[in-house]
Amino acid sequence: MTGTAAPFAADDYRARMERAARSAAEAGLAGLLVAPGPDMVWLTGYAPTAVTERLTLLVLAPGQDPVLVVPTLEAPDAAKAAGASALTLRDWTDGKDPYAATAALLGADGRFGISDNAWAMHLLGLQKALPGTSYASLTEALPMLRAVKDTAELELLAAAGAAADATFEEIRKVPFGGRRESEVAADLADLLRRFGHSQVDFTIVASGPNGANPHHEVGDRVIERGDMVVLDFGGLKDGYGSDTSRTVHVGEPTDEERRVHDLVRAAQEAGFRAVRPGVPCQEVDRAARAVIADAGYGEYFIHRTGHGIGVTTHEPPYMIEGEEQPLVPGMCFSVEPGVYLPGRFGVRIEDIVTVTEDGGRRLNDTTREMVIVD
């Protein structure tokens, strides 16, 4: 993971590591093994400059002090991390066995949660050193580990959302017609950085028939007058994510294009209105999907209604049928229904929403009405 870590203090990271260890115990785990990536950044503030074949692993276990196993040559950088004073560094030198060093911190037969992005060679090395242990992915074992944000995190997410909103307000002023999708995408990336993003994760510009592909890869198609254009963009600002979608039209739309856009806007509003504490995640999906299905376009809404966001732009919880996890104040996720008509056009409208004590609050505030661009 790249990007600037959020400005939290050592005590914040200490509290997160303690909470993670408690959660592991409650889930029946002997501990957690966290590889470099978003979980490590969130728990310690440490993001190695480069992730290599050398083992770096945070070991968290109930009743034990956190230990970060790190290559000796990277220990000075690890010691500078914001959360370093809340853990113990245990370094290992080239030529030594890092798995033996890590095994000494673990029980001989425990079940551990391990980062989804841990390298297979490292997991296999641990299994060889401790054949009595077993492992579960963190997403499977503790899917809600980072899901509920505190006040400071919510402020950072709101600032990232405001920066994405400022980007949209500027992009709607630029020419679309006669330019390539890739050119408008470059404008989006430049604007996100201008408004404070250190990392741009995606800039989807899907014009005309390309809009029917929700994850269209930006290409050299020239945007034409009469095109509907789906814009979906975001990244990291001060370590926390933005993600918003708006659909604009080059020149005046047809009656059908307006009707579909209004339908998606109504579905997005219904999904937002379903947000409140205690409601299962799937109810947000059901509320948005029902509006589209009732209008006869159900087969053209081909993805989940939303995903969580935090130190990554996609993380649990997910707003999808079958997800019964109740909403909790502090959760943040997208609400982004869409309609995709193959060979013709697509429409998607997306806001980041946080759960409040009595409902939900949008972190994106740009207009959801049809926007006409040149």
Short mmCIF file of C-alpha atoms in Angstrom, two decimals, residues 161-176 187-188 191-192 194-195 231 233 244-246 248 351 364-373:
data_model
loop_
_atom_site.label_atom_id
_atom_site.label_comp_id
_atom_site.label_asym_id
_atom_site.label_seq_id
_atom_site.Cartn_x
_atom_site.Cartn_y
_atom_site.Cartn_z
CA GLY A 161 -15.11 12.84 0.08
CA ALA A 162 -15.04 16.63 -0.05
CA ALA A 163 -11.91 16.50 -2.21
CA ALA A 164 -13.63 14.09 -4.61
CA ASP A 165 -16.63 16.42 -4.71
CA ALA A 166 -14.38 19.36 -5.56
CA THR A 167 -12.90 17.23 -8.34
CA PHE A 168 -16.34 16.61 -9.82
CA GLU A 169 -17.26 20.29 -9.67
CA GLU A 170 -14.15 21.08 -11.70
CA ILE A 171 -14.36 18.18 -14.19
CA ARG A 172 -17.87 19.13 -15.23
CA LYS A 173 -16.42 22.42 -16.52
CA VAL A 174 -13.94 20.82 -18.93
CA PRO A 175 -14.75 19.88 -22.55
CA PHE A 176 -15.86 16.27 -23.05
CA ASP A 187 -7.86 15.45 -15.89
CA LEU A 188 -9.62 13.56 -13.08
CA LEU A 191 -7.70 17.20 -10.00
CA LEU A 192 -7.73 14.54 -7.29
CA ARG A 194 -4.70 19.02 -6.72
CA PHE A 195 -7.31 18.59 -4.00
CA LEU A 231 -17.43 8.94 -14.15
CA PHE A 233 -13.03 8.04 -9.42
CA THR A 244 -17.76 8.64 -6.01
CA SER A 245 -19.64 8.18 -9.28
CA ARG A 246 -21.71 10.61 -11.31
CA VAL A 248 -23.03 13.20 -17.12
CA ASP A 351 -22.00 8.34 -2.60
CA ASN A 364 -20.54 13.23 -0.99
CA ASP A 365 -22.73 16.24 -1.68
CA THR A 366 -22.52 17.04 -5.40
CA THR A 367 -25.76 17.08 -7.35
CA ARG A 368 -27.32 13.77 -8.28
CA GLU A 369 -29.41 15.40 -11.00
CA MET A 370 -28.48 14.97 -14.66
CA VAL A 371 -25.47 17.19 -15.44
CA ILE A 372 -25.06 18.42 -19.02
CA VAL A 373 -21.46 18.92 -20.20
#
